[in-house]
CSV table of C-alpha atoms and ligand atoms in Angstrom, one decimal:
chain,number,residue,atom,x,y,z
A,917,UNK,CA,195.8,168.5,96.5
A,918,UNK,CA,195.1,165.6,94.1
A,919,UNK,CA,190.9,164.6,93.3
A,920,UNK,CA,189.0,162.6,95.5
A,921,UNK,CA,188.9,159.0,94.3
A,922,UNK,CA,185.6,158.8,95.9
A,923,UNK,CA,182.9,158.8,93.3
A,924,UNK,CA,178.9,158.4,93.4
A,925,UNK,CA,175.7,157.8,91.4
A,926,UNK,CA,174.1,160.7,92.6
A,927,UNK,CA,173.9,164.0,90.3
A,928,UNK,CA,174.2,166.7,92.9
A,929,UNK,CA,172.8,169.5,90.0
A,930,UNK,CA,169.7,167.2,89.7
A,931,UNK,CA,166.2,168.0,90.5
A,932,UNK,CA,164.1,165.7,91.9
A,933,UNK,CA,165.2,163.1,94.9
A,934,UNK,CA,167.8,160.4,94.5
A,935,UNK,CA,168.8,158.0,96.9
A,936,UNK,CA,172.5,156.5,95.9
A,937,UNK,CA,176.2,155.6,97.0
A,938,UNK,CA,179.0,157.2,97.9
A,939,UNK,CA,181.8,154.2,96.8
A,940,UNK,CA,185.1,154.8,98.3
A,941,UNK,CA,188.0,152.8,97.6
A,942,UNK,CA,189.0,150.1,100.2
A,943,UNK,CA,191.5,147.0,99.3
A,944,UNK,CA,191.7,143.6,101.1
A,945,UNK,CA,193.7,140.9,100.5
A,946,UNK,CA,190.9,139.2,98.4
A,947,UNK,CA,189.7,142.4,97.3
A,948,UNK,CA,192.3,144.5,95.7
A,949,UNK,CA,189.9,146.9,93.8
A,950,UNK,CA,187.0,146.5,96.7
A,951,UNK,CA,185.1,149.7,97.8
A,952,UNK,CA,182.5,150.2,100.5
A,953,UNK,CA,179.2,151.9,99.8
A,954,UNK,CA,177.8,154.7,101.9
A,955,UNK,CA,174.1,155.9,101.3
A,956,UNK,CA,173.7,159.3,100.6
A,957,UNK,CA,170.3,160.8,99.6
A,958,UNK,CA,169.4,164.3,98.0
A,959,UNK,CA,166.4,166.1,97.3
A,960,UNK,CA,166.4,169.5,95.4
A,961,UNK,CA,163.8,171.8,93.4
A,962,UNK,CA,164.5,175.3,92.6
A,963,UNK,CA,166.7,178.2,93.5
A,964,UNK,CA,167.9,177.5,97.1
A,965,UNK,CA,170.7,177.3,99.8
A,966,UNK,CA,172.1,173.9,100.4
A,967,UNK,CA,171.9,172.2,103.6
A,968,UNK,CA,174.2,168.9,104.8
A,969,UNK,CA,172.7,166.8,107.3
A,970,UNK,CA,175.4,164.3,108.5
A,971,UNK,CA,174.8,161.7,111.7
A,972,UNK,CA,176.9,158.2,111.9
A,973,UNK,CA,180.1,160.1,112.5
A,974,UNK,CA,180.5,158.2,115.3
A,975,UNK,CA,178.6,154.5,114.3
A,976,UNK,CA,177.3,154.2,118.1
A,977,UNK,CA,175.6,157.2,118.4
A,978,UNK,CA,171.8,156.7,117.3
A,979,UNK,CA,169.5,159.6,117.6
A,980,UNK,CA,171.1,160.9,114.7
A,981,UNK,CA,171.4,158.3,112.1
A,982,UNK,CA,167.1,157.2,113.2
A,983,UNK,CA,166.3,160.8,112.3
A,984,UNK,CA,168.4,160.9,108.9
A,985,UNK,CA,166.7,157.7,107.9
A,986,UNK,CA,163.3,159.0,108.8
A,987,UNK,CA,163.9,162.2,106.7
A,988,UNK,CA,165.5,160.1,103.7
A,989,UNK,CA,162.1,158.2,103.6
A,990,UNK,CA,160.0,160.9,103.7
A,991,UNK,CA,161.4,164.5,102.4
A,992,UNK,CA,159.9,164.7,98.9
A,993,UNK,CA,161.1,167.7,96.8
A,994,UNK,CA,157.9,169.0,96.4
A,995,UNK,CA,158.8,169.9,100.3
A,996,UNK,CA,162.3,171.7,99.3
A,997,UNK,CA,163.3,175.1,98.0
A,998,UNK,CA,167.1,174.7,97.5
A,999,UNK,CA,169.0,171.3,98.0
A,1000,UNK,CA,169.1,168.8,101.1
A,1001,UNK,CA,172.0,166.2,101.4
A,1002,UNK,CA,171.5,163.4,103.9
A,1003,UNK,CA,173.9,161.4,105.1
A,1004,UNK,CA,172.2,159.3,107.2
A,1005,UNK,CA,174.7,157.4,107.9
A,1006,UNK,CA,178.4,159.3,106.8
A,1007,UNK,CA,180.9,156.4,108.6
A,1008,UNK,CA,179.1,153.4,107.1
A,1009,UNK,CA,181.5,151.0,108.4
A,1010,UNK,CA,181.9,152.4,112.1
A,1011,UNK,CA,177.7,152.4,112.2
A,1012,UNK,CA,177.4,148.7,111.0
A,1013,UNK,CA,179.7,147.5,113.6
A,1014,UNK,CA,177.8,149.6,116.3
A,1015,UNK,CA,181.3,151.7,117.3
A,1016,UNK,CA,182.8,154.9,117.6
A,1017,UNK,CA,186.0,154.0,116.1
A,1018,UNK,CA,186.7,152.6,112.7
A,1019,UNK,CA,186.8,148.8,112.0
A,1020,UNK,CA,189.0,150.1,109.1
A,1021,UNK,CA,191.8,151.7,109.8
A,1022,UNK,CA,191.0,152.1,114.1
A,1023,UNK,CA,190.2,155.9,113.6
A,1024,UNK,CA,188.1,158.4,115.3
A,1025,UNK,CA,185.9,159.7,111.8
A,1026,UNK,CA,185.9,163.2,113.3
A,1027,UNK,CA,189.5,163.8,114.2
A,1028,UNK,CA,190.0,162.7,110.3
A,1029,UNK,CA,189.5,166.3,109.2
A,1030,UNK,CA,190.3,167.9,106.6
A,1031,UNK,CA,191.2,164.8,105.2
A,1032,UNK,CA,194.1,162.8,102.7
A,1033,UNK,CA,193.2,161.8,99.4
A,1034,UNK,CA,196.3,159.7,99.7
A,1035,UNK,CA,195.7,158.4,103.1
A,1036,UNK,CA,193.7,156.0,105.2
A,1037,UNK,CA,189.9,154.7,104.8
A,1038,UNK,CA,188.5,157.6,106.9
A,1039,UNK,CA,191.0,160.4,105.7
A,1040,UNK,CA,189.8,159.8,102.4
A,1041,UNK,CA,186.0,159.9,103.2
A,1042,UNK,CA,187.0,163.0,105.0
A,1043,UNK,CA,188.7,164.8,102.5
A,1044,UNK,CA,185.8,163.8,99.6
A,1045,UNK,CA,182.8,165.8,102.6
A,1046,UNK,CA,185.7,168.3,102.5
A,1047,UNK,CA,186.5,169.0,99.5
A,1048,UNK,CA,183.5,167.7,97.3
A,1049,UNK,CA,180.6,168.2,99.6
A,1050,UNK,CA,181.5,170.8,101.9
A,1051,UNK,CA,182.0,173.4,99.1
A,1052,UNK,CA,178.3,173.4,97.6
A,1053,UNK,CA,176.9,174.2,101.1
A,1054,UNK,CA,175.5,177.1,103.3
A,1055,UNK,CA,174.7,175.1,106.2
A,1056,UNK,CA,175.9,172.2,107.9
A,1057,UNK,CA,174.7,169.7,110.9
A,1058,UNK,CA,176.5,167.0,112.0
A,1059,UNK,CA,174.1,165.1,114.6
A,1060,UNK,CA,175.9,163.9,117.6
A,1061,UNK,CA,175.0,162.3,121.1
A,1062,UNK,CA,177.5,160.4,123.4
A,1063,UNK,CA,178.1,157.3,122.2
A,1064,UNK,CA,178.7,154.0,124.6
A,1065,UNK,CA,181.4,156.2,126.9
A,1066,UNK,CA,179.0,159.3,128.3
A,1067,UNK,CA,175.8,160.3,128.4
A,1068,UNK,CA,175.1,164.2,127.6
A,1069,UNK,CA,171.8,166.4,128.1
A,1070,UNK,CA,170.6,167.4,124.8
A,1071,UNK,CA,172.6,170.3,123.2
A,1072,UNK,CA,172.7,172.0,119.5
A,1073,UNK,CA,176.4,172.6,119.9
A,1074,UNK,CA,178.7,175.2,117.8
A,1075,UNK,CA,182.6,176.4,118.6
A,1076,UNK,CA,183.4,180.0,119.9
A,1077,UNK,CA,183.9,181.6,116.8
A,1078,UNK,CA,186.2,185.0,116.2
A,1079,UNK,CA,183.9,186.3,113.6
A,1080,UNK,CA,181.0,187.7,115.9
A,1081,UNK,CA,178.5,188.3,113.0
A,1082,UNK,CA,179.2,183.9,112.4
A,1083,UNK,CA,178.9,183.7,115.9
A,1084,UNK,CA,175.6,184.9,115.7
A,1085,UNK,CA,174.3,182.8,112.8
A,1086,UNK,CA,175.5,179.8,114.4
A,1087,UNK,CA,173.4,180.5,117.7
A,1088,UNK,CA,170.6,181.6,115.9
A,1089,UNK,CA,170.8,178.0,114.2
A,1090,UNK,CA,171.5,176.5,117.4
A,1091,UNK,CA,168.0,178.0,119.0
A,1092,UNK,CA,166.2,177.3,115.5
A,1093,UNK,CA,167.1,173.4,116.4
A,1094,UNK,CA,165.3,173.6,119.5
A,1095,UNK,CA,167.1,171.5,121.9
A,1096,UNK,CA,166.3,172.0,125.3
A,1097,UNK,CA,170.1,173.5,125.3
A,1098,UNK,CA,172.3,175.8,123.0
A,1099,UNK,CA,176.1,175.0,123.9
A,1100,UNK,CA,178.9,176.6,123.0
A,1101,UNK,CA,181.9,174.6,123.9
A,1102,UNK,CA,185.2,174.0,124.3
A,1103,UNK,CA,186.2,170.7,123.0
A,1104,UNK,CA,189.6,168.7,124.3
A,1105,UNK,CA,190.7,168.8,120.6
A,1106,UNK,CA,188.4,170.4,118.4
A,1107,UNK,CA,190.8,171.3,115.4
A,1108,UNK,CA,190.6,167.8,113.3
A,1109,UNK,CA,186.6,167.6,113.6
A,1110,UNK,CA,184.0,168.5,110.3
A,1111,UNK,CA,182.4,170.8,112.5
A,1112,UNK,CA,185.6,172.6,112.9
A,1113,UNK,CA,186.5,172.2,109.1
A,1114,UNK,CA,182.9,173.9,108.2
A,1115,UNK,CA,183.2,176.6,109.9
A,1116,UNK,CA,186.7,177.4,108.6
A,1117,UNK,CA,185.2,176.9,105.0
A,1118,UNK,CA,182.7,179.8,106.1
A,1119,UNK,CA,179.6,177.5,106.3
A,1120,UNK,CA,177.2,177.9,109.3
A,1121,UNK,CA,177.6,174.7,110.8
A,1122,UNK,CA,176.1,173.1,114.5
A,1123,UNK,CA,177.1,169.5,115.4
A,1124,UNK,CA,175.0,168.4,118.6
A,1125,UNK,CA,175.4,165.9,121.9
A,1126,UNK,CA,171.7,164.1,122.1
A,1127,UNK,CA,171.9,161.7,124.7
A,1128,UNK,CA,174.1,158.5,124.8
A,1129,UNK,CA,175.3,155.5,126.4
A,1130,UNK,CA,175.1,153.8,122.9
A,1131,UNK,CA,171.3,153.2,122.7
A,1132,UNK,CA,168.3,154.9,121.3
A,1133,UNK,CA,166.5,157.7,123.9
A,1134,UNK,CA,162.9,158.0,122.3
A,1135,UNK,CA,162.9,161.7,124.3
A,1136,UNK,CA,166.1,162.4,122.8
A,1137,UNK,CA,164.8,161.2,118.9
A,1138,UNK,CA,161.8,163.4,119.3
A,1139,UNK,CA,164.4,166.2,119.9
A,1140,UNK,CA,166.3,165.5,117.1
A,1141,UNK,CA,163.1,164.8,114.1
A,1142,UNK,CA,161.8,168.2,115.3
A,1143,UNK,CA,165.5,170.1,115.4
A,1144,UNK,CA,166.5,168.8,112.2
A,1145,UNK,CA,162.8,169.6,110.4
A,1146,UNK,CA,163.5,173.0,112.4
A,1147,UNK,CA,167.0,173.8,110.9
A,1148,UNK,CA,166.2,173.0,107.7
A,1149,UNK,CA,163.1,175.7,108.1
A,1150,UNK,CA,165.6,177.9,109.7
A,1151,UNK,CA,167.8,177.7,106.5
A,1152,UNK,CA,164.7,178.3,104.2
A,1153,UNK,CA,164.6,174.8,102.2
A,1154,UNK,CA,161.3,174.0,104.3
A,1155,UNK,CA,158.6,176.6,105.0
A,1156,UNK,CA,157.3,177.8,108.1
A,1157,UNK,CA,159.2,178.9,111.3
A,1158,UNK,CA,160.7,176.4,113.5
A,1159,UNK,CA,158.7,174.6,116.4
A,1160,UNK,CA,159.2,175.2,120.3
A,1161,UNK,CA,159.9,172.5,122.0
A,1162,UNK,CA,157.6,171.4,124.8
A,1163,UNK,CA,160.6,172.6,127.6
A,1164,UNK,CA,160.2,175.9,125.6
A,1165,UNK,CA,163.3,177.8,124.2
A,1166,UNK,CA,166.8,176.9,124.1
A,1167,UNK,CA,168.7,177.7,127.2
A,1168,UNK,CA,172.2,179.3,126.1
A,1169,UNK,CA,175.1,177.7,127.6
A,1170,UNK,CA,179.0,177.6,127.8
A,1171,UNK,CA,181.8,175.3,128.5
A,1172,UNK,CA,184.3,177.7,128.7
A,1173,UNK,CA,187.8,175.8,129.4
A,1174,UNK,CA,188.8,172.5,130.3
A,1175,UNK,CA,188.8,173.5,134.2
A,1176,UNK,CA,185.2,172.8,133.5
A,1177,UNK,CA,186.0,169.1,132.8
A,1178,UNK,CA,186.5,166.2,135.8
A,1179,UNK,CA,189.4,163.7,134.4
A,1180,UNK,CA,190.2,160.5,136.3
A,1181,UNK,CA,193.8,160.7,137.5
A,1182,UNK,CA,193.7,157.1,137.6
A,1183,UNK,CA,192.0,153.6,135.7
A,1184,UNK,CA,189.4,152.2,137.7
A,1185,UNK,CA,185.3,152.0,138.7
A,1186,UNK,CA,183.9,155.7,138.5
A,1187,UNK,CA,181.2,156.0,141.0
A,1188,UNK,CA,179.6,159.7,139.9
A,1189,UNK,CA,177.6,161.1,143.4
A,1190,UNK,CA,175.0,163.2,140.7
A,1191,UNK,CA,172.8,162.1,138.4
A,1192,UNK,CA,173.4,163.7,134.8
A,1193,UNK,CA,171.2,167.4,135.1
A,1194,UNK,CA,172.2,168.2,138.2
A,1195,UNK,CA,173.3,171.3,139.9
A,1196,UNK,CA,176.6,171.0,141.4
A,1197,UNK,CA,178.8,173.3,143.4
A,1198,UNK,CA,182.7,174.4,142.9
A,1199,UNK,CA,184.4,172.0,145.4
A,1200,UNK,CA,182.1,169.6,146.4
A,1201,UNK,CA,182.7,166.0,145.4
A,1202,UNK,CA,181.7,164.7,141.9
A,1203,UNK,CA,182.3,161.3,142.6
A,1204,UNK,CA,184.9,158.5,143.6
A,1205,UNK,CA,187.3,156.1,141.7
A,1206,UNK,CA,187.6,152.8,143.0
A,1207,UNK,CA,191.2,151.1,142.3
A,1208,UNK,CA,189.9,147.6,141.7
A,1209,UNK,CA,194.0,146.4,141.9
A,1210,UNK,CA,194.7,147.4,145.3
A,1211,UNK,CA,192.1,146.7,148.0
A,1212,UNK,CA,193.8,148.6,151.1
A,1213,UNK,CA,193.7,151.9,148.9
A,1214,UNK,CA,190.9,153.8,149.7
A,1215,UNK,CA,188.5,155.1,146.4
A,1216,UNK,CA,190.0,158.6,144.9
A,1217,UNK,CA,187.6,161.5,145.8
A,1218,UNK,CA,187.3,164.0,142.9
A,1219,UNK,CA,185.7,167.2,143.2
A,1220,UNK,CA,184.2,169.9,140.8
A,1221,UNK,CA,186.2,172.8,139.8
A,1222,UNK,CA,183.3,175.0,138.5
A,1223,UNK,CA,179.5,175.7,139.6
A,1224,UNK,CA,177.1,175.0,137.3
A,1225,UNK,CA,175.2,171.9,135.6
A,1226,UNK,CA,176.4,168.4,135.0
A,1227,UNK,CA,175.7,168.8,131.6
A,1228,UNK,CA,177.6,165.0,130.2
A,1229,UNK,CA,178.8,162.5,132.9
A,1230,UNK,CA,180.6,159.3,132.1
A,1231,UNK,CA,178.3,156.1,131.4
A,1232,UNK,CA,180.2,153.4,131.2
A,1233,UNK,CA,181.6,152.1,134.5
A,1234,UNK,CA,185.4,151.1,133.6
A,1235,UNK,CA,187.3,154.6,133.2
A,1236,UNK,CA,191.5,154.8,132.3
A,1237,UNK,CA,193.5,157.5,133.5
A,1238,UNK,CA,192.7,160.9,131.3
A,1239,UNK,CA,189.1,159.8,130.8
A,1240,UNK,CA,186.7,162.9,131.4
A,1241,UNK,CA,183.6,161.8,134.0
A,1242,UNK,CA,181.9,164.5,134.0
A,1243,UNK,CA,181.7,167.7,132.2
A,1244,UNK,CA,179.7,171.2,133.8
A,1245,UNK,CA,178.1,173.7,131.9
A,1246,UNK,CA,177.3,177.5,133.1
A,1247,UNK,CA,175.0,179.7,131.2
A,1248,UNK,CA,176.0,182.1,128.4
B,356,CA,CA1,180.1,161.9,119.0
C-alpha cells in the first residue's frame, strides 16, 4: 500500500518531550492544498516499550480527551523509561464540533480501520495510526465512554482474543487500569475499530466505556487520570505498581453475544424501568417504547434476554428502530 501523506513535526526517535502536529491533507473549495492539525505529544528517555494513549476517537466522549490533556501538561521525561505518545485528542475535527461522527466526510473514526491512504479524511488518519504509529508500539489504549447516545458503567474493555497467552495480557492490562470493571465484550461490529486493528498487529491493546451522555462525569475522570497513570506503570514506562481504586479491584465481566443486547424494534420515546447498575432478571421488562405517531397504540414492552447487570443503557430519549437501549453484562 502506498505511504501515508500524513506528516508531522514530531521526531518519534527523539529524547526529551515534544508537543507538535499531525497535518493531514484535507481540500476545500478555497483550500485546495489545506490540511487540518491534530496535536500529538511525546515523551521518551532511555531504553523502553512504547505506549499509545489515544481518546477523541469519538469527539463527544470527554473523560478521555481531559485525562490526555492533563497528562500532555504534566508527564516530563524525567518520569519515563521507554516512549509515551498522546493523542489527546486523535479525531481533531469530530472533538471540536462536540460529535461522534465526522464533520468531514460523516464517518464513524473507529469503523475507519485499517485505513486508505487513498481514501476519505478519516480513512487516511486511520491508515497513518495504522501503519505509522501502530507499528513502533507494545501497548495501546484507546479511551472510550458513551458518547451523547448511552451511558455505560466504567469498564477497561478488550475483545475475546484466540491467543489465550494475549488474552491474558490484555486482562491483566485491563485490571492494571483499575476501573471499577474489566469487560470483555462482544461488540455489534468490532472488525473496522483501532482496537481491533491493535490486536491483530500483536499489540496489547484495551479501549474502555467511562461514562457518557456527552458530558464530563468528575467520578468517571478520576477513574480515567488514575487508569491511565496505572497502565502506563503496568507497561513499565512509569515506576511503581498501579493504584487500587477506592471500589477496590476490577470486577471481571462478559458480554458474551448480542442476546445480551435490548434493540428497539421500533423509532420512538425509550422509557428504561432500571436505572444504569442495576440487577436485572432474564424476562422481566427493561423498559417501554412510546410510538409518539399513533396515540391509540399502546407503548411496546421489551424485556431482557439475559440475567445480569445493566451495564450501558440508552441516554438519549429519541431512539430509531435497531438502536440498542440497554446492554447486560454477567461476570467472567
Ligand atoms: Ca466511543
Amino acid at each position: 500500500m502506498a505511504a501515508s501523506p500524513v506528516s508531522t513535526d514530531v521526531d518519534f526517535s527523539k529524547p526529551g518531550r515534544q508537543v507538535g502536529r499531525l497535518r493531514v491533507p484535507r481540500s476545500r473549495d478555497d483550500s485546495g492544498w489545506g490540511t487540518e492539525l491534530i496535536p500529538i505529544v511525546v515523551v521518551a528517555n532511555g531504553e523502553g516499550p512504547t505506549i499509545l494513549l489515544t481518546a477523541g476517537n469519538h469527539g463527544d466522549e470527554y473523560e478521555g480527551q481531559v485525562t490526555l490533556l492533563d497528562l500532555a501538561r504534566t508527564l516530563q521525561p524525567g518520569d519515563v523509561t521507554g516512549r509515551v505518545i498522546l493523542l489527546p485528542a486523535m479525531h481533531y475535527p469530530a472533538c471540536a464540533a462536540g460529535k461522534r461522527l465526522s464533520p468531514i466526510d460523516g464517518k464513524d473514526f473507529n469503523r475507519c480501520f485499517p485505513g486508505d491512504p487513498f481514501g476519505t479524511f478519516g480513512q487516511v488518519l486511520a491508515h497513518y495510526v495504522d501503519s505509522v504509529l501502530l507499528p513502533m508500539c507494545d501497548f495501546q489504549m484507546d479511551l472510550h465512554s458513551g458518547g451523547t447516545g448511552m451511558d455505560i458503567l466504567p469498564s477497561a474493555c478488550g475483545h475475546a482474543l484466540d491467543d489465550p497467552e494475549m488474552m491474558r495480557r490484555t486482562l491483566d492490562m485491563a485490571d492494571a487500569f483499575g476501573a471499577p470493571i474489566t469487560m470483555v465484550l462482544v461488540e455489534v461490529n468490532a472488525g473496522p475499530t483501532l482496537l481491533a486493528q491493535a490486536e491483530r498487529r500483536g499489540i496489547v491493546a484495551l479501549s474502555s466505556e467511562l461514562g457518557g451522555g456527552g458530558r464530563l462525569n468528575p467520578e468517571n475522570l478520576v477513574i480515567t487520570q488514575r487508569g491511565a497513570r496505572n497502565v502506563l506503570r503496568h507497561a513499565g514506562v512509569l515506576t511503581g505498581t498501579p493504584q487500587v481504586g477506592p471500589y477496590g479491584p476490577s470486577r471481571r465481566m462478559t458480554i458474551p453475544d448480542l442476546a445480551h443486547y435490548v434493540f428497539a424494534p421500533h423509532d420512538g420515546i425509550w422509557e428504561a424501568a432500571d436505572p444504569l447498575g442495576a440487577m436485572v432478571a432474564k424476562g422481566a421488562p427493561a423498559g417501554r417504547l412510546h410510538l409518539t405517531e399513533d396515540p391509540d397504540r399502546h407503548a411496546i414492552p421489551l424485556n431482557y434476554a439475559a440475567d445480569g447487570l445493566l451495564w450501558c443503557a440508552r441516554f438519549a430519549g429519541r431512539v430509531r428502530a435497531g438502536d440498542p437501549v440497554a446492554v447486560i453484562a454477567r461476570d467472567l
